[in-house]
mmCIF file of C-alpha atoms in Angstrom:
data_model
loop_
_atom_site.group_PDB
_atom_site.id
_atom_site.type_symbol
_atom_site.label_atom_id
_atom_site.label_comp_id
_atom_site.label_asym_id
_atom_site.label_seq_id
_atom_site.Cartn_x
_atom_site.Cartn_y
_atom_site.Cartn_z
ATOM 1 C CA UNK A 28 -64.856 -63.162 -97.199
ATOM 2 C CA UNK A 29 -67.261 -65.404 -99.102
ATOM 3 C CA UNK A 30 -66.610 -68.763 -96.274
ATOM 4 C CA UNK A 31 -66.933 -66.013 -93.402
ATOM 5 C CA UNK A 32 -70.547 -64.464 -95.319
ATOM 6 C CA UNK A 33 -71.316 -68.134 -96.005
ATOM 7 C CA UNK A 34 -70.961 -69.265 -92.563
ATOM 8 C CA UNK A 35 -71.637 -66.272 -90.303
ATOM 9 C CA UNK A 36 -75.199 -64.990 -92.134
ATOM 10 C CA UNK A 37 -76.031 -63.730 -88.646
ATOM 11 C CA UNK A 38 -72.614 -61.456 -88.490
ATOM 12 C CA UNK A 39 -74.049 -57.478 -87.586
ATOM 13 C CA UNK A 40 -70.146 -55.982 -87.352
ATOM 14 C CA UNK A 41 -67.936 -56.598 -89.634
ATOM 15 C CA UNK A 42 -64.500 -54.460 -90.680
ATOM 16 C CA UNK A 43 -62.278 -55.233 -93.779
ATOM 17 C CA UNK A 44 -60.467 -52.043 -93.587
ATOM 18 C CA UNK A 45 -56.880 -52.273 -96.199
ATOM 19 C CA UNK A 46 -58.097 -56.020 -97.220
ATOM 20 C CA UNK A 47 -57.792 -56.955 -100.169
ATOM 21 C CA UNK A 48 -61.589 -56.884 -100.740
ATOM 22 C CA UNK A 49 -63.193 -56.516 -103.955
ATOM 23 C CA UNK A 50 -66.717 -56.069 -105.607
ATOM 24 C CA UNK A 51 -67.019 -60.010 -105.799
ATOM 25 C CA UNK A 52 -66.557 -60.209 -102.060
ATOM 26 C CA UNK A 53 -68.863 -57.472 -101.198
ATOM 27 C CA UNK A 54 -71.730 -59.263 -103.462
ATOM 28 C CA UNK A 55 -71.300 -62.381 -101.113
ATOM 29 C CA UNK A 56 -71.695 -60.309 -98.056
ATOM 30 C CA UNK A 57 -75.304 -59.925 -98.934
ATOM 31 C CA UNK A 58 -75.992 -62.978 -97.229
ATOM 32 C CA UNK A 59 -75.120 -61.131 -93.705
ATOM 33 C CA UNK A 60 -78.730 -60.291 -93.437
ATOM 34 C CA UNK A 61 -78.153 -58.661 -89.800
ATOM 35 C CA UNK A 62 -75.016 -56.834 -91.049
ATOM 36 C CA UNK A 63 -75.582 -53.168 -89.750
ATOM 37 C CA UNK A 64 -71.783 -52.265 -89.621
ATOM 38 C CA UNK A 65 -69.493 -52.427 -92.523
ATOM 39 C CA UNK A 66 -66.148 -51.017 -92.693
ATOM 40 C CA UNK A 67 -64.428 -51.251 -96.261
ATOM 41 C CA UNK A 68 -62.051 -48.423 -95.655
ATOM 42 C CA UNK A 69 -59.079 -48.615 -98.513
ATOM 43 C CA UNK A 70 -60.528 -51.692 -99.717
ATOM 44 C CA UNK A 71 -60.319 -52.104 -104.048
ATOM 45 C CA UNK A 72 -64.591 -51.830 -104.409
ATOM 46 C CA UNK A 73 -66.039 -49.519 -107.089
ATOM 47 C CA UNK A 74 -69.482 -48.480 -108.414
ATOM 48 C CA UNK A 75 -70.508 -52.406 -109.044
ATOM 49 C CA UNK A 76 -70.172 -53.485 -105.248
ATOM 50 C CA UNK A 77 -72.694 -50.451 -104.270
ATOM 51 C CA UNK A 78 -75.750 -52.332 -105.713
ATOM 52 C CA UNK A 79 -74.801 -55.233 -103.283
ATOM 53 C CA UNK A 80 -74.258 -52.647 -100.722
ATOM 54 C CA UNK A 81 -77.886 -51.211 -101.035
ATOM 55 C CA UNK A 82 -79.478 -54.257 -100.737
ATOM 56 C CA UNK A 83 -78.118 -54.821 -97.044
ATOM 57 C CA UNK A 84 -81.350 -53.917 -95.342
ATOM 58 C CA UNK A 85 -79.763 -53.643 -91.850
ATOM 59 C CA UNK A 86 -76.769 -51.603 -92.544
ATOM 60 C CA UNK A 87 -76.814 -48.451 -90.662
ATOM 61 C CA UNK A 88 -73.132 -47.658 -90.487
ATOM 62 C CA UNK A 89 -70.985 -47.593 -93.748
ATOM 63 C CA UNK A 90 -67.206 -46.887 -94.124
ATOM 64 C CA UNK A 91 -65.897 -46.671 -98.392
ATOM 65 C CA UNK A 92 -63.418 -44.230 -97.959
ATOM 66 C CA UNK A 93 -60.525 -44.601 -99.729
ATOM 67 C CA UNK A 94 -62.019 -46.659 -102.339
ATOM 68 C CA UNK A 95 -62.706 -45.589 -105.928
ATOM 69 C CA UNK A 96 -66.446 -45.187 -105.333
ATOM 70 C CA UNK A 97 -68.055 -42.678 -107.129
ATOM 71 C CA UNK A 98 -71.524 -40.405 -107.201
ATOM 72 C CA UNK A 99 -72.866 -42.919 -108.755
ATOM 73 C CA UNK A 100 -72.188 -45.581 -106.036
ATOM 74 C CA UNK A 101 -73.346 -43.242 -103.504
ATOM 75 C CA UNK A 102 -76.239 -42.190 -104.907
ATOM 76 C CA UNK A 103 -77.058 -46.393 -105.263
ATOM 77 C CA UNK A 104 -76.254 -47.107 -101.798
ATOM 78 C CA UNK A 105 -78.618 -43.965 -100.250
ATOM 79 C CA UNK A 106 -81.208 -44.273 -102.538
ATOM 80 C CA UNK A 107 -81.546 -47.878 -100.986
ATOM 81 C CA UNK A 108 -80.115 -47.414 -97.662
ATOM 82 C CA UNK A 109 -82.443 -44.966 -96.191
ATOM 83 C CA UNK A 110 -81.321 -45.785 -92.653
ATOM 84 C CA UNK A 111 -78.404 -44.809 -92.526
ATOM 85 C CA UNK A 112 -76.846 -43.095 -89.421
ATOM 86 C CA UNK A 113 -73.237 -42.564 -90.254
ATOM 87 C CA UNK A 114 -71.155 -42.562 -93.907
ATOM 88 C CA UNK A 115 -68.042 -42.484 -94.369
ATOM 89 C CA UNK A 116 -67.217 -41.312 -98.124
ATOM 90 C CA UNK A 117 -63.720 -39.494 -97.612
ATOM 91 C CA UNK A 118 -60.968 -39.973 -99.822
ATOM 92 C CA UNK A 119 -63.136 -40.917 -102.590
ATOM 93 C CA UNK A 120 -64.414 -39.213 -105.851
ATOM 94 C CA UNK A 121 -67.853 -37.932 -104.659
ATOM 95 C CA UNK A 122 -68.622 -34.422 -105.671
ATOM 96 C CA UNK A 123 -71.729 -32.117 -104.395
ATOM 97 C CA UNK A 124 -74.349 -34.332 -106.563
ATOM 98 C CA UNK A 125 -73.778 -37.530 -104.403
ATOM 99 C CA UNK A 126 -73.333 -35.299 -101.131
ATOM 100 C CA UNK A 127 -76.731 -33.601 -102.420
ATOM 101 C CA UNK A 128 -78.024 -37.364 -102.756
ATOM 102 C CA UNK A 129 -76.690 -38.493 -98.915
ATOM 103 C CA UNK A 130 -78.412 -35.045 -98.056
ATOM 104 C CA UNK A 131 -81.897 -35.699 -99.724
ATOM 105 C CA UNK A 132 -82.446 -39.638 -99.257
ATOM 106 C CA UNK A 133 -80.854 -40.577 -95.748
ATOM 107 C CA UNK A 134 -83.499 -39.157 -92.776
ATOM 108 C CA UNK A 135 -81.640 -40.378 -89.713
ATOM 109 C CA UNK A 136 -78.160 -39.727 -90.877
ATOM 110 C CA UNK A 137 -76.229 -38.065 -87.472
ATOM 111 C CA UNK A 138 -72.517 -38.019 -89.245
ATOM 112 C CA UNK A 139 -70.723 -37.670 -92.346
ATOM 113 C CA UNK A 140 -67.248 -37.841 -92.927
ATOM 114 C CA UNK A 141 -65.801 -36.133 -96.785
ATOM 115 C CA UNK A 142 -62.492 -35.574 -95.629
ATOM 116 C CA UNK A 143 -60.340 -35.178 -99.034
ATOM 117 C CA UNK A 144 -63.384 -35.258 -101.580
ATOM 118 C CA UNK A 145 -63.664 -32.595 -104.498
ATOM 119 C CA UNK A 146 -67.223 -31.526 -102.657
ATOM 120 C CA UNK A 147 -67.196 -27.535 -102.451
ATOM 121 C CA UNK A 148 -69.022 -24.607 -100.866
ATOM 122 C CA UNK A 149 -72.076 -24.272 -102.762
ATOM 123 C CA UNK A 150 -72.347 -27.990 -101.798
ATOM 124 C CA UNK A 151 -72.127 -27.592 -98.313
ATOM 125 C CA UNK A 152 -74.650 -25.431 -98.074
ATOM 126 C CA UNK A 153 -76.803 -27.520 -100.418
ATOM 127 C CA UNK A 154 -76.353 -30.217 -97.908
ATOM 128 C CA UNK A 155 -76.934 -27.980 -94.930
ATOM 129 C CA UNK A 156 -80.195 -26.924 -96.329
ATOM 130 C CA UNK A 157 -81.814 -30.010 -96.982
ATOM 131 C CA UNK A 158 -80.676 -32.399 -94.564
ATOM 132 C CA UNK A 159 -82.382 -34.030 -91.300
ATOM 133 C CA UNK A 160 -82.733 -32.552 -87.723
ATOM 134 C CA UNK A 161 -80.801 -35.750 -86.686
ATOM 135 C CA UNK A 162 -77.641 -34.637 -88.583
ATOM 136 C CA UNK A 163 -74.917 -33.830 -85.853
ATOM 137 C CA UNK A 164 -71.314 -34.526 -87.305
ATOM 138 C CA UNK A 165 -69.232 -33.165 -90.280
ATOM 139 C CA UNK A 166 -66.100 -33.913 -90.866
ATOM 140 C CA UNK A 167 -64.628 -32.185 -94.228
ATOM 141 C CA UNK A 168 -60.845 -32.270 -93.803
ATOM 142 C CA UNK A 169 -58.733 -31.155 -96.582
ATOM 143 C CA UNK A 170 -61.500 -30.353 -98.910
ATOM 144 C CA UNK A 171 -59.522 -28.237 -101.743
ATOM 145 C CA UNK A 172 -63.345 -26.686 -102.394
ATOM 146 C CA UNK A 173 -64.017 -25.657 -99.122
ATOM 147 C CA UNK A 174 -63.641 -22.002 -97.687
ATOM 148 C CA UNK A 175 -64.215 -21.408 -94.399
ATOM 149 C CA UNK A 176 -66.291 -18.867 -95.173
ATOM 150 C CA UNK A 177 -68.683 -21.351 -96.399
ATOM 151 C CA UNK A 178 -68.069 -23.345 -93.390
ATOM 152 C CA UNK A 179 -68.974 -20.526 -90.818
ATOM 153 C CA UNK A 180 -72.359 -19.996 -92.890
ATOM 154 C CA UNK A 181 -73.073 -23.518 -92.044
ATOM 155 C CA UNK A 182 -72.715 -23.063 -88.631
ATOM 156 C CA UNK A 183 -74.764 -20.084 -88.415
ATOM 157 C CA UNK A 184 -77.375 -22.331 -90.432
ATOM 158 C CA UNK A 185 -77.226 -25.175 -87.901
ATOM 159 C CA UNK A 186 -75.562 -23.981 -85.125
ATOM 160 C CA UNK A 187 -76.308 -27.728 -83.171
ATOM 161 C CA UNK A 188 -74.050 -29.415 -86.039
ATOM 162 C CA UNK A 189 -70.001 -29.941 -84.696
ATOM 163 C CA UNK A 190 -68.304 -29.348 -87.947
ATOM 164 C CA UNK A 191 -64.940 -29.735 -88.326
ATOM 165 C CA UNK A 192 -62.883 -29.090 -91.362
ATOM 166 C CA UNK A 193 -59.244 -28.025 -92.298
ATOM 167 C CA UNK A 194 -57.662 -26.773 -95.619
ATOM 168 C CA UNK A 195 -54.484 -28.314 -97.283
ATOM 169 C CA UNK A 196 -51.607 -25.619 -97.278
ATOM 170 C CA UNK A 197 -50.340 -26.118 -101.031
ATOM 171 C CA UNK A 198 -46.512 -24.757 -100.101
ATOM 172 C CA UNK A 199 -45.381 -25.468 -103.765
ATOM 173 C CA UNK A 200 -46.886 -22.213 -104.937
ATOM 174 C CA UNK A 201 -44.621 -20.503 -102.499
ATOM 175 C CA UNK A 202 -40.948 -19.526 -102.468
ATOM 176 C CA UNK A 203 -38.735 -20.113 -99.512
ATOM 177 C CA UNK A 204 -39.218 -16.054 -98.670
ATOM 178 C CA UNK A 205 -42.372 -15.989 -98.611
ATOM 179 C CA UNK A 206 -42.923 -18.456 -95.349
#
């Protein structure tokens, strides 16, 4: 990663997805200064590669799931990355204060994806109540906090949003009779 940010600084796409890329590596992407997609999916990056993240003035496109960012990563990268059209923060540890954060500090955001977070109802509508006209897309599959009830409010909020969102059948609390 460092030869490839040290010898492509005009790179605008680039994907890493299930590489073995860390916090160090991330830090030397900042020299991608026209680096508007990046796609970390399953990489190892925590909390320390979001400041290095946030200071990518072009990025408009950001995949971390599966990675053990937290809120506070989030809440780094959006308070810097204003411009942001489309997160990807499923399968990590954010909770309803960094989905509050994406909510409050990214204007031009069209799509989030939570699938498999610990974010819950009264976050959703939070995040439904304070976010852009721009927002279109939701994805919040397997969300153990999520009722659909709280889902259909949403869509009577914003009716324009496609949400889509599934719940996790936990079949150890039930005996073989019972399905």
């Amino acid at each position: 990663i460092r030869a490839v940010a040290q010898g492509c600084v005009d790179l605008k796409i680039l994907s890493v997805d299930d590489c073995a890329v860390g916090d160090e590596e991330v830090h030397a992407l900042r020299q991608c200064r026209r680096l508007y997609k990046l796609y970390m999916a399953n990489c190892n990056i925590t909390n320390a590669a979001a400041v290095s993240i946030a200071q990518m003035r072009r990025l408009r496109h950001l995949d971390i799931s599966g990675t053990h960012m937290t809120d506070a990563g989030v809440i780094t990268v959006v308070q810097q990355r204003r411009k942001l059209r489309s997160l990807d923060a499923g399968h990590t540890a954010v909770t309803d204060d960094g989905w509050e954060a994406i909510g409050q500090h990214c204007p031009k955001l069209e799509m989030l994806v939570l699938n498999e977070t610990q974010v819950t109802d009264a976050g959703l509508v939070a995040f439904a109540s304070v976010v852009r006209p721009k927002f279109r897309s939701l994805l919040l599959y397997d969300c153990a906090h999520i009722t659909e009830a709280a889902v259909d409010q949403v869509r009577g909020m914003r009716p324009g949003w496609s949400i889509s969102s599934s719940h996790r059948i936990d079949s150890s609390s039930e005996s073989d009779d019972e399905i």
